[in-house]
PDB file of N, CA and C in Angstrom:
ATOM      1  N   MET A   1      -9.716  -9.545 -13.075  1.00 52.00           N
ATOM      2  CA  MET A   1      -9.172  -9.095 -14.366  1.00 52.00           C
ATOM      3  C   MET A   1     -10.164  -8.830 -15.278  1.00 52.00           C
ATOM      4  N   ALA A   2      -9.928  -8.141 -16.222  1.00 59.00           N
ATOM      5  CA  ALA A   2     -10.969  -8.533 -17.053  1.00 59.00           C
ATOM      6  C   ALA A   2     -11.034  -8.516 -18.226  1.00 59.00           C
ATOM      7  N   ALA A   3     -12.734  -9.134 -18.749  1.00 65.00           N
ATOM      8  CA  ALA A   3     -12.882 -10.281 -19.393  1.00 65.00           C
ATOM      9  C   ALA A   3     -12.250  -9.565 -21.013  1.00 65.00           C
ATOM     10  N   VAL A   4     -12.038 -10.621 -21.788  1.00 68.00           N
ATOM     11  CA  VAL A   4     -11.924  -9.900 -23.524  1.00 68.00           C
ATOM     12  C   VAL A   4     -13.048 -10.354 -24.223  1.00 68.00           C
ATOM     13  N   SER A   5     -13.560  -9.524 -25.057  1.00 66.00           N
ATOM     14  CA  SER A   5     -14.833  -9.342 -25.595  1.00 66.00           C
ATOM     15  C   SER A   5     -14.080  -9.553 -27.572  1.00 66.00           C
ATOM     16  N   LEU A   6     -15.131 -10.736 -27.937  1.00 65.00           N
ATOM     17  CA  LEU A   6     -14.372 -11.354 -29.531  1.00 65.00           C
ATOM     18  C   LEU A   6     -16.084 -11.594 -30.095  1.00 65.00           C
ATOM     19  N   SER A   7     -15.034 -11.319 -31.262  1.00 63.00           N
ATOM     20  CA  SER A   7     -16.869 -11.411 -32.058  1.00 63.00           C
ATOM     21  C   SER A   7     -16.778 -11.705 -33.468  1.00 63.00           C
ATOM     22  N   VAL A   8     -15.645 -13.117 -32.755  1.00 64.00           N
ATOM     23  CA  VAL A   8     -16.096 -14.303 -34.009  1.00 64.00           C
ATOM     24  C   VAL A   8     -16.339 -15.801 -33.697  1.00 64.00           C
ATOM     25  N   SER A   9     -16.394 -16.395 -34.454  1.00 68.00           N
ATOM     26  CA  SER A   9     -17.305 -17.567 -34.300  1.00 68.00           C
ATOM     27  C   SER A   9     -16.666 -18.759 -33.610  1.00 68.00           C
ATOM     28  N   THR A  10     -15.541 -18.609 -34.302  1.00 77.00           N
ATOM     29  CA  THR A  10     -14.692 -19.577 -33.760  1.00 77.00           C
ATOM     30  C   THR A  10     -13.342 -19.640 -32.723  1.00 77.00           C
ATOM     31  N   VAL A  11     -12.692 -20.151 -31.890  1.00 82.00           N
ATOM     32  CA  VAL A  11     -11.923 -19.465 -31.518  1.00 82.00           C
ATOM     33  C   VAL A  11     -10.668 -21.412 -31.344  1.00 82.00           C
ATOM     34  N   THR A  12      -9.615 -21.412 -32.026  1.00 88.00           N
ATOM     35  CA  THR A  12      -8.728 -22.445 -31.340  1.00 88.00           C
ATOM     36  C   THR A  12      -7.661 -22.860 -31.114  1.00 88.00           C
ATOM     37  N   PRO A  13      -7.641 -22.874 -29.639  1.00 90.00           N
ATOM     38  CA  PRO A  13      -6.458 -23.122 -28.691  1.00 90.00           C
ATOM     39  C   PRO A  13      -5.515 -23.459 -29.123  1.00 90.00           C
ATOM     40  N   LEU A  14      -3.781 -22.814 -29.014  1.00 91.00           N
ATOM     41  CA  LEU A  14      -2.447 -23.643 -29.527  1.00 91.00           C
ATOM     42  C   LEU A  14      -1.571 -24.073 -28.293  1.00 91.00           C
ATOM     43  N   GLY A  15      -0.875 -24.773 -28.330  1.00 91.00           N
ATOM     44  CA  GLY A  15      -0.257 -25.443 -27.633  1.00 91.00           C
ATOM     45  C   GLY A  15      -0.989 -26.467 -26.357  1.00 91.00           C
ATOM     46  N   ASP A  16      -0.857 -26.532 -25.295  1.00 92.00           N
ATOM     47  CA  ASP A  16      -1.603 -26.979 -24.356  1.00 92.00           C
ATOM     48  C   ASP A  16      -2.342 -26.791 -23.347  1.00 92.00           C
ATOM     49  N   ARG A  17      -3.250 -25.224 -24.957  1.00 94.00           N
ATOM     50  CA  ARG A  17      -4.021 -24.533 -23.946  1.00 94.00           C
ATOM     51  C   ARG A  17      -5.476 -25.649 -23.974  1.00 94.00           C
ATOM     52  N   VAL A  18      -6.319 -25.043 -23.704  1.00 95.00           N
ATOM     53  CA  VAL A  18      -8.256 -25.625 -23.730  1.00 95.00           C
ATOM     54  C   VAL A  18      -8.893 -23.827 -23.651  1.00 95.00           C
ATOM     55  N   LEU A  19     -10.012 -24.705 -23.804  1.00 94.00           N
ATOM     56  CA  LEU A  19     -11.238 -23.303 -23.663  1.00 94.00           C
ATOM     57  C   LEU A  19     -12.519 -24.111 -23.144  1.00 94.00           C
ATOM     58  N   VAL A  20     -12.639 -22.836 -22.157  1.00 94.00           N
ATOM     59  CA  VAL A  20     -13.295 -23.991 -20.888  1.00 94.00           C
ATOM     60  C   VAL A  20     -14.928 -23.580 -21.178  1.00 94.00           C
ATOM     61  N   LYS A  21     -16.074 -23.702 -21.188  1.00 93.00           N
ATOM     62  CA  LYS A  21     -17.189 -22.780 -21.025  1.00 93.00           C
ATOM     63  C   LYS A  21     -18.140 -22.591 -19.788  1.00 93.00           C
ATOM     64  N   VAL A  22     -17.656 -22.016 -19.145  1.00 90.00           N
ATOM     65  CA  VAL A  22     -18.212 -21.049 -17.427  1.00 90.00           C
ATOM     66  C   VAL A  22     -19.422 -21.869 -17.282  1.00 90.00           C
ATOM     67  N   ALA A  23     -19.682 -22.550 -16.076  1.00 84.00           N
ATOM     68  CA  ALA A  23     -21.204 -23.517 -15.830  1.00 84.00           C
ATOM     69  C   ALA A  23     -21.779 -21.802 -15.078  1.00 84.00           C
ATOM     70  N   ALA A  24     -22.487 -21.471 -15.382  1.00 76.00           N
ATOM     71  CA  ALA A  24     -23.589 -20.941 -14.213  1.00 76.00           C
ATOM     72  C   ALA A  24     -22.974 -20.234 -12.909  1.00 76.00           C
ATOM     73  N   ALA A  25     -23.209 -19.802 -12.986  1.00 67.00           N
ATOM     74  CA  ALA A  25     -23.105 -19.116 -11.325  1.00 67.00           C
ATOM     75  C   ALA A  25     -24.505 -19.788 -10.231  1.00 67.00           C
ATOM     76  N   GLU A  26     -24.107 -19.966  -8.389  1.00 64.00           N
ATOM     77  CA  GLU A  26     -24.943 -20.235  -8.171  1.00 64.00           C
ATOM     78  C   GLU A  26     -25.174 -18.749  -7.929  1.00 64.00           C
ATOM     79  N   GLU A  27     -26.601 -19.155  -8.229  1.00 68.00           N
ATOM     80  CA  GLU A  27     -28.421 -17.956  -7.711  1.00 68.00           C
ATOM     81  C   GLU A  27     -28.855 -16.895  -6.516  1.00 68.00           C
ATOM     82  N   LYS A  28     -28.209 -18.525  -5.517  1.00 66.00           N
ATOM     83  CA  LYS A  28     -28.818 -18.673  -4.189  1.00 66.00           C
ATOM     84  C   LYS A  28     -28.180 -19.910  -3.369  1.00 66.00           C
ATOM     85  N   THR A  29     -27.792 -19.371  -2.027  1.00 66.00           N
ATOM     86  CA  THR A  29     -27.098 -20.018  -1.088  1.00 66.00           C
ATOM     87  C   THR A  29     -28.316 -21.262  -0.632  1.00 66.00           C
ATOM     88  N   ALA A  30     -27.584 -22.551  -0.429  1.00 69.00           N
ATOM     89  CA  ALA A  30     -27.692 -24.016   1.140  1.00 69.00           C
ATOM     90  C   ALA A  30     -29.228 -23.616   1.287  1.00 69.00           C
ATOM     91  N   GLY A  31     -29.171 -22.091   1.707  1.00 76.00           N
ATOM     92  CA  GLY A  31     -30.298 -22.023   2.821  1.00 76.00           C
ATOM     93  C   GLY A  31     -31.750 -21.331   2.361  1.00 76.00           C
ATOM     94  N   GLY A  32     -31.209 -20.830   1.326  1.00 74.00           N
ATOM     95  CA  GLY A  32     -32.312 -20.723   0.335  1.00 74.00           C
ATOM     96  C   GLY A  32     -32.416 -19.018  -0.141  1.00 74.00           C
ATOM     97  N   ILE A  33     -31.017 -18.409   0.741  1.00 74.00           N
ATOM     98  CA  ILE A  33     -30.513 -16.586   0.033  1.00 74.00           C
ATOM     99  C   ILE A  33     -30.651 -16.345  -0.908  1.00 74.00           C
ATOM    100  N   LEU A  34     -31.237 -15.497  -1.617  1.00 72.00           N
ATOM    101  CA  LEU A  34     -30.658 -15.272  -3.277  1.00 72.00           C
ATOM    102  C   LEU A  34     -29.392 -14.035  -3.328  1.00 72.00           C
ATOM    103  N   LEU A  35     -28.594 -14.487  -3.828  1.00 66.00           N
ATOM    104  CA  LEU A  35     -27.176 -13.725  -4.096  1.00 66.00           C
ATOM    105  C   LEU A  35     -27.314 -12.414  -5.269  1.00 66.00           C
ATOM    106  N   PRO A  36     -27.099 -11.150  -5.003  1.00 71.00           N
ATOM    107  CA  PRO A  36     -27.213 -10.188  -5.559  1.00 71.00           C
ATOM    108  C   PRO A  36     -25.890 -10.775  -6.461  1.00 71.00           C
ATOM    109  N   ASP A  37     -25.720 -10.631  -8.162  1.00 66.00           N
ATOM    110  CA  ASP A  37     -24.503 -10.217  -9.028  1.00 66.00           C
ATOM    111  C   ASP A  37     -23.233  -9.898  -8.024  1.00 66.00           C
ATOM    112  N   ASN A  38     -23.163  -9.457  -7.425  1.00 67.00           N
ATOM    113  CA  ASN A  38     -21.474  -8.728  -6.665  1.00 67.00           C
ATOM    114  C   ASN A  38     -21.500  -9.592  -5.668  1.00 67.00           C
ATOM    115  N   ALA A  39     -22.663 -10.425  -5.267  1.00 62.00           N
ATOM    116  CA  ALA A  39     -21.758 -11.498  -4.053  1.00 62.00           C
ATOM    117  C   ALA A  39     -21.398 -12.891  -4.762  1.00 62.00           C
ATOM    118  N   LYS A  40     -22.131 -12.981  -5.856  1.00 61.00           N
ATOM    119  CA  LYS A  40     -21.260 -14.063  -7.215  1.00 61.00           C
ATOM    120  C   LYS A  40     -19.907 -14.584  -6.761  1.00 61.00           C
ATOM    121  N   GLU A  41     -19.721 -16.103  -6.328  1.00 66.00           N
ATOM    122  CA  GLU A  41     -18.408 -16.652  -6.651  1.00 66.00           C
ATOM    123  C   GLU A  41     -18.031 -16.821  -8.285  1.00 66.00           C
ATOM    124  N   LYS A  42     -17.496 -16.764  -8.806  1.00 71.00           N
ATOM    125  CA  LYS A  42     -16.578 -16.798  -9.788  1.00 71.00           C
ATOM    126  C   LYS A  42     -16.480 -18.727 -10.166  1.00 71.00           C
ATOM    127  N   PRO A  43     -17.587 -19.365 -11.458  1.00 71.00           N
ATOM    128  CA  PRO A  43     -18.116 -20.478 -11.061  1.00 71.00           C
ATOM    129  C   PRO A  43     -15.528 -21.668 -11.421  1.00 71.00           C
ATOM    130  N   GLN A  44     -15.515 -22.554 -10.594  1.00 86.00           N
ATOM    131  CA  GLN A  44     -14.488 -22.668 -10.954  1.00 86.00           C
ATOM    132  C   GLN A  44     -14.834 -23.636 -11.913  1.00 86.00           C
ATOM    133  N   VAL A  45     -15.855 -24.775 -12.488  1.00 91.00           N
ATOM    134  CA  VAL A  45     -16.226 -26.029 -13.083  1.00 91.00           C
ATOM    135  C   VAL A  45     -17.058 -25.687 -14.234  1.00 91.00           C
ATOM    136  N   GLY A  46     -16.014 -26.090 -15.759  1.00 93.00           N
ATOM    137  CA  GLY A  46     -16.821 -26.012 -16.554  1.00 93.00           C
ATOM    138  C   GLY A  46     -16.721 -27.074 -17.792  1.00 93.00           C
ATOM    139  N   GLU A  47     -17.076 -27.171 -19.260  1.00 94.00           N
ATOM    140  CA  GLU A  47     -17.008 -27.880 -20.015  1.00 94.00           C
ATOM    141  C   GLU A  47     -15.815 -27.132 -20.941  1.00 94.00           C
ATOM    142  N   VAL A  48     -15.034 -28.351 -21.767  1.00 95.00           N
ATOM    143  CA  VAL A  48     -14.158 -28.141 -22.355  1.00 95.00           C
ATOM    144  C   VAL A  48     -14.935 -27.999 -23.919  1.00 95.00           C
ATOM    145  N   VAL A  49     -14.658 -26.869 -24.843  1.00 94.00           N
ATOM    146  CA  VAL A  49     -15.126 -26.841 -25.890  1.00 94.00           C
ATOM    147  C   VAL A  49     -14.117 -26.968 -26.813  1.00 94.00           C
ATOM    148  N   ALA A  50     -12.757 -26.132 -26.476  1.00 93.00           N
ATOM    149  CA  ALA A  50     -12.128 -26.910 -27.728  1.00 93.00           C
ATOM    150  C   ALA A  50     -10.561 -27.140 -26.787  1.00 93.00           C
ATOM    151  N   VAL A  51      -9.871 -27.655 -27.903  1.00 94.00           N
ATOM    152  CA  VAL A  51      -8.310 -28.612 -26.818  1.00 94.00           C
ATOM    153  C   VAL A  51      -7.267 -28.006 -27.895  1.00 94.00           C
ATOM    154  N   GLY A  52      -6.132 -27.610 -27.653  1.00 93.00           N
ATOM    155  CA  GLY A  52      -4.444 -27.462 -27.966  1.00 93.00           C
ATOM    156  C   GLY A  52      -4.692 -28.426 -28.653  1.00 93.00           C
ATOM    157  N   PRO A  53      -3.373 -28.491 -29.330  1.00 92.00           N
ATOM    158  CA  PRO A  53      -3.066 -30.050 -29.822  1.00 92.00           C
ATOM    159  C   PRO A  53      -2.587 -30.922 -29.511  1.00 92.00           C
ATOM    160  N   GLY A  54      -1.747 -30.104 -27.460  1.00 91.00           N
ATOM    161  CA  GLY A  54      -0.634 -30.423 -26.728  1.00 91.00           C
ATOM    162  C   GLY A  54       0.366 -29.479 -26.996  1.00 91.00           C
ATOM    163  N   LYS A  55       1.111 -29.710 -25.753  1.00 90.00           N
ATOM    164  CA  LYS A  55       2.087 -28.929 -25.232  1.00 90.00           C
ATOM    165  C   LYS A  55       3.419 -30.107 -26.314  1.00 90.00           C
ATOM    166  N   ARG A  56       4.488 -29.819 -26.543  1.00 90.00           N
ATOM    167  CA  ARG A  56       6.226 -29.369 -27.538  1.00 90.00           C
ATOM    168  C   ARG A  56       7.183 -30.129 -26.172  1.00 90.00           C
ATOM    169  N   ASN A  57       7.115 -31.252 -26.398  1.00 89.00           N
ATOM    170  CA  ASN A  57       8.724 -32.146 -25.909  1.00 89.00           C
ATOM    171  C   ASN A  57      10.057 -31.205 -26.286  1.00 89.00           C
ATOM    172  N   ASP A  58      10.795 -31.843 -25.692  1.00 92.00           N
ATOM    173  CA  ASP A  58      12.300 -31.666 -25.831  1.00 92.00           C
ATOM    174  C   ASP A  58      12.688 -31.687 -27.229  1.00 92.00           C
ATOM    175  N   ASP A  59      12.607 -33.462 -27.539  1.00 92.00           N
ATOM    176  CA  ASP A  59      12.709 -33.788 -28.826  1.00 92.00           C
ATOM    177  C   ASP A  59      12.066 -33.410 -30.113  1.00 92.00           C
ATOM    178  N   GLY A  60      10.656 -31.893 -29.415  1.00 88.00           N
ATOM    179  CA  GLY A  60       9.758 -31.915 -31.296  1.00 88.00           C
ATOM    180  C   GLY A  60       8.525 -32.175 -30.977  1.00 88.00           C
ATOM    181  N   SER A  61       8.658 -33.733 -29.815  1.00 91.00           N
ATOM    182  CA  SER A  61       7.422 -33.993 -30.322  1.00 91.00           C
ATOM    183  C   SER A  61       6.129 -33.808 -29.629  1.00 91.00           C
ATOM    184  N   ARG A  62       5.388 -34.139 -29.609  1.00 90.00           N
ATOM    185  CA  ARG A  62       3.989 -33.163 -28.713  1.00 90.00           C
ATOM    186  C   ARG A  62       3.478 -33.529 -28.064  1.00 90.00           C
ATOM    187  N   GLN A  63       3.207 -33.758 -26.834  1.00 91.00           N
ATOM    188  CA  GLN A  63       2.201 -34.529 -25.884  1.00 91.00           C
ATOM    189  C   GLN A  63       0.537 -34.056 -25.596  1.00 91.00           C
ATOM    190  N   ALA A  64       0.408 -35.500 -25.920  1.00 90.00           N
ATOM    191  CA  ALA A  64      -1.452 -35.398 -26.415  1.00 90.00           C
ATOM    192  C   ALA A  64      -1.851 -35.128 -24.928  1.00 90.00           C
ATOM    193  N   PRO A  65      -3.053 -34.066 -24.743  1.00 90.00           N
ATOM    194  CA  PRO A  65      -3.801 -33.368 -24.309  1.00 90.00           C
ATOM    195  C   PRO A  65      -4.458 -34.616 -23.201  1.00 90.00           C
ATOM    196  N   GLU A  66      -4.506 -34.299 -21.612  1.00 90.00           N
ATOM    197  CA  GLU A  66      -5.449 -35.654 -20.842  1.00 90.00           C
ATOM    198  C   GLU A  66      -7.114 -35.206 -21.097  1.00 90.00           C
ATOM    199  N   VAL A  67      -7.245 -33.959 -21.360  1.00 93.00           N
ATOM    200  CA  VAL A  67      -8.497 -34.047 -21.381  1.00 93.00           C
ATOM    201  C   VAL A  67      -9.156 -33.508 -22.819  1.00 93.00           C
ATOM    202  N   SER A  68      -9.997 -33.789 -22.902  1.00 92.00           N
ATOM    203  CA  SER A  68     -10.805 -33.926 -24.398  1.00 92.00           C
ATOM    204  C   SER A  68     -12.603 -33.242 -24.545  1.00 92.00           C
ATOM    205  N   THR A  69     -12.244 -31.966 -25.493  1.00 93.00           N
ATOM    206  CA  THR A  69     -13.627 -31.887 -25.749  1.00 93.00           C
ATOM    207  C   THR A  69     -15.014 -32.308 -25.376  1.00 93.00           C
ATOM    208  N   GLY A  70     -15.383 -31.222 -24.108  1.00 94.00           N
ATOM    209  CA  GLY A  70     -16.795 -32.437 -23.403  1.00 94.00           C
ATOM    210  C   GLY A  70     -16.707 -32.765 -22.166  1.00 94.00           C
ATOM    211  N   ASN A  71     -15.502 -32.798 -21.438  1.00 95.00           N
ATOM    212  CA  ASN A  71     -15.005 -33.278 -20.392  1.00 95.00           C
ATOM    213  C   ASN A  71     -15.932 -32.060 -19.763  1.00 95.00           C
ATOM    214  N   LYS A  72     -16.463 -32.662 -18.689  1.00 95.00           N
ATOM    215  CA  LYS A  72     -15.859 -31.461 -17.512  1.00 95.00           C
ATOM    216  C   LYS A  72     -15.487 -31.181 -16.615  1.00 95.00           C
ATOM    217  N   VAL A  73     -14.846 -30.039 -16.177  1.00 95.00           N
ATOM    218  CA  VAL A  73     -13.865 -30.041 -15.790  1.00 95.00           C
ATOM    219  C   VAL A  73     -13.227 -28.662 -14.481  1.00 95.00           C
ATOM    220  N   LEU A  74     -13.200 -28.759 -13.464  1.00 94.00           N
ATOM    221  CA  LEU A  74     -12.150 -28.284 -12.398  1.00 94.00           C
ATOM    222  C   LEU A  74     -11.522 -27.369 -11.920  1.00 94.00           C
ATOM    223  N   TYR A  75     -11.010 -26.539 -12.457  1.00 93.00           N
ATOM    224  CA  TYR A  75      -9.752 -25.228 -13.015  1.00 93.00           C
ATOM    225  C   TYR A  75      -9.599 -24.687 -11.483  1.00 93.00           C
ATOM    226  N   SER A  76      -8.210 -23.704 -11.784  1.00 91.00           N
ATOM    227  CA  SER A  76      -7.761 -23.065 -10.129  1.00 91.00           C
ATOM    228  C   SER A  76      -8.825 -22.241 -10.758  1.00 91.00           C
ATOM    229  N   LYS A  77      -8.787 -21.099  -9.275  1.00 87.00           N
ATOM    230  CA  LYS A  77      -9.806 -19.871  -9.004  1.00 87.00           C
ATOM    231  C   LYS A  77      -9.241 -18.950 -10.108  1.00 87.00           C
ATOM    232  N   TYR A  78      -8.321 -18.503 -10.536  1.00 86.00           N
ATOM    233  CA  TYR A  78      -7.798 -17.679 -10.593  1.00 86.00           C
ATOM    234  C   TYR A  78      -7.150 -18.076 -12.040  1.00 86.00           C
ATOM    235  N   ALA A  79      -7.303 -19.059 -12.735  1.00 87.00           N
ATOM    236  CA  ALA A  79      -6.263 -18.813 -14.056  1.00 87.00           C
ATOM    237  C   ALA A  79      -6.832 -18.480 -15.114  1.00 87.00           C
ATOM    238  N   GLY A  80      -6.280 -18.516 -15.805  1.00 90.00           N
ATOM    239  CA  GLY A  80      -6.521 -18.222 -17.825  1.00 90.00           C
ATOM    240  C   GLY A  80      -7.302 -16.519 -17.457  1.00 90.00           C
ATOM    241  N   THR A  81      -7.944 -16.525 -19.033  1.00 91.00           N
ATOM    242  CA  THR A  81      -7.906 -15.550 -19.768  1.00 91.00           C
ATOM    243  C   THR A  81      -9.321 -15.452 -19.857  1.00 91.00           C
ATOM    244  N   ASP A  82     -10.342 -15.004 -19.034  1.00 90.00           N
ATOM    245  CA  ASP A  82     -11.517 -14.766 -19.095  1.00 90.00           C
ATOM    246  C   ASP A  82     -12.146 -14.170 -20.387  1.00 90.00           C
ATOM    247  N   ILE A  83     -12.898 -14.621 -21.419  1.00 89.00           N
ATOM    248  CA  ILE A  83     -13.600 -14.077 -22.918  1.00 89.00           C
ATOM    249  C   ILE A  83     -14.989 -14.897 -22.928  1.00 89.00           C
ATOM    250  N   LYS A  84     -15.479 -13.464 -23.353  1.00 87.00           N
ATOM    251  CA  LYS A  84     -17.013 -13.641 -24.271  1.00 87.00           C
ATOM    252  C   LYS A  84     -16.776 -13.651 -25.305  1.00 87.00           C
ATOM    253  N   LEU A  85     -17.754 -14.930 -25.636  1.00 85.00           N
ATOM    254  CA  LEU A  85     -18.206 -14.946 -27.138  1.00 85.00           C
ATOM    255  C   LEU A  85     -19.872 -15.303 -27.488  1.00 85.00           C
ATOM    256  N   GLY A  86     -19.831 -14.313 -28.063  1.00 82.00           N
ATOM    257  CA  GLY A  86     -21.663 -14.392 -28.511  1.00 82.00           C
ATOM    258  C   GLY A  86     -22.907 -14.480 -27.112  1.00 82.00           C
ATOM    259  N   GLY A  87     -21.994 -13.470 -26.279  1.00 83.00           N
ATOM    260  CA  GLY A  87     -23.205 -13.473 -24.761  1.00 83.00           C
ATOM    261  C   GLY A  87     -22.766 -14.351 -23.923  1.00 83.00           C
ATOM    262  N   GLU A  88     -21.905 -15.632 -24.537  1.00 86.00           N
ATOM    263  CA  GLU A  88     -21.534 -16.163 -23.578  1.00 86.00           C
ATOM    264  C   GLU A  88     -19.816 -16.604 -23.120  1.00 86.00           C
ATOM    265  N   ASP A  89     -19.639 -16.834 -21.263  1.00 88.00           N
ATOM    266  CA  ASP A  89     -18.534 -16.577 -21.318  1.00 88.00           C
ATOM    267  C   ASP A  89     -17.923 -17.880 -21.198  1.00 88.00           C
ATOM    268  N   TYR A  90     -16.328 -17.577 -21.487  1.00 91.00           N
ATOM    269  CA  TYR A  90     -15.536 -18.908 -21.097  1.00 91.00           C
ATOM    270  C   TYR A  90     -14.313 -17.991 -21.194  1.00 91.00           C
ATOM    271  N   VAL A  91     -13.279 -19.541 -20.697  1.00 93.00           N
ATOM    272  CA  VAL A  91     -12.458 -19.076 -19.894  1.00 93.00           C
ATOM    273  C   VAL A  91     -11.539 -20.090 -21.115  1.00 93.00           C
ATOM    274  N   LEU A  92     -10.143 -19.296 -21.069  1.00 93.00           N
ATOM    275  CA  LEU A  92      -9.082 -19.625 -22.032  1.00 93.00           C
ATOM    276  C   LEU A  92      -7.737 -19.879 -20.901  1.00 93.00           C
ATOM    277  N   LEU A  93      -7.590 -21.677 -21.026  1.00 94.00           N
ATOM    278  CA  LEU A  93      -6.430 -21.619 -20.109  1.00 94.00           C
ATOM    279  C   LEU A  93      -5.405 -22.677 -20.009  1.00 94.00           C
ATOM    280  N   SER A  94      -4.260 -22.761 -19.274  1.00 94.00           N
ATOM    281  CA  SER A  94      -3.273 -24.129 -19.750  1.00 94.00           C
ATOM    282  C   SER A  94      -3.959 -25.003 -19.031  1.00 94.00           C
ATOM    283  N   GLU A  95      -3.447 -26.442 -19.615  1.00 92.00           N
ATOM    284  CA  GLU A  95      -4.111 -27.694 -18.722  1.00 92.00           C
ATOM    285  C   GLU A  95      -3.148 -28.116 -17.617  1.00 92.00           C
ATOM    286  N   LYS A  96      -2.661 -27.343 -17.819  1.00 93.00           N
ATOM    287  CA  LYS A  96      -2.009 -27.728 -15.955  1.00 93.00           C
ATOM    288  C   LYS A  96      -2.573 -27.460 -15.192  1.00 93.00           C
ATOM    289  N   ASP A  97      -3.665 -25.722 -15.167  1.00 94.00           N
ATOM    290  CA  ASP A  97      -4.090 -25.421 -14.667  1.00 94.00           C
ATOM    291  C   ASP A  97      -5.833 -26.044 -14.720  1.00 94.00           C
ATOM    292  N   ILE A  98      -5.654 -27.022 -14.444  1.00 94.00           N
ATOM    293  CA  ILE A  98      -6.804 -27.816 -14.776  1.00 94.00           C
ATOM    294  C   ILE A  98      -6.618 -28.951 -13.530  1.00 94.00           C
ATOM    295  N   LEU A  99      -7.369 -28.964 -12.395  1.00 94.00           N
ATOM    296  CA  LEU A  99      -7.320 -29.560 -11.282  1.00 94.00           C
ATOM    297  C   LEU A  99      -7.786 -31.007 -11.463  1.00 94.00           C
ATOM    298  N   ALA A 100      -9.157 -30.871 -11.856  1.00 94.00           N
ATOM    299  CA  ALA A 100      -9.770 -32.818 -12.162  1.00 94.00           C
ATOM    300  C   ALA A 100     -10.835 -32.783 -13.172  1.00 94.00           C
ATOM    301  N   VAL A 101     -11.197 -33.466 -13.568  1.00 94.00           N
ATOM    302  CA  VAL A 101     -11.892 -34.333 -14.660  1.00 94.00           C
ATOM    303  C   VAL A 101     -13.463 -34.575 -13.724  1.00 94.00           C
ATOM    304  N   VAL A 102     -14.136 -33.772 -13.626  1.00 91.00           N
ATOM    305  CA  VAL A 102     -15.641 -34.352 -12.886  1.00 91.00           C
ATOM    306  C   VAL A 102     -16.441 -35.260 -13.385  1.00 91.00           C
ATOM    307  N   GLY A 103     -16.989 -36.088 -12.873  1.00 82.00           N
ATOM    308  CA  GLY A 103     -17.710 -37.356 -13.379  1.00 82.00           C
ATOM    309  C   GLY A 103     -18.981 -36.210 -13.219  1.00 82.00           C
TER     310      GLY A 103
END
């Protein structure tokens, strides 16, 4: 999946979407072997930067999101849309693609 590159200062997610800043990829293995760029796996952990207002219920009310800004989360490997903002990597994903909040 190709990353979208935007030249804006803020992104506000809509509905139940969440904007997550991707954590840096591991530079070396547990045994100390340095990994080349093409061998690094895409990280699945990041910090929530922005949260949408929540999903609409059948009666029109909004269901509050379970995550909030500042939470560290674990998300599905191939979920969301990769975005580059100011040289930083972000993922815009649906709240259902978040697997856990990491302490």
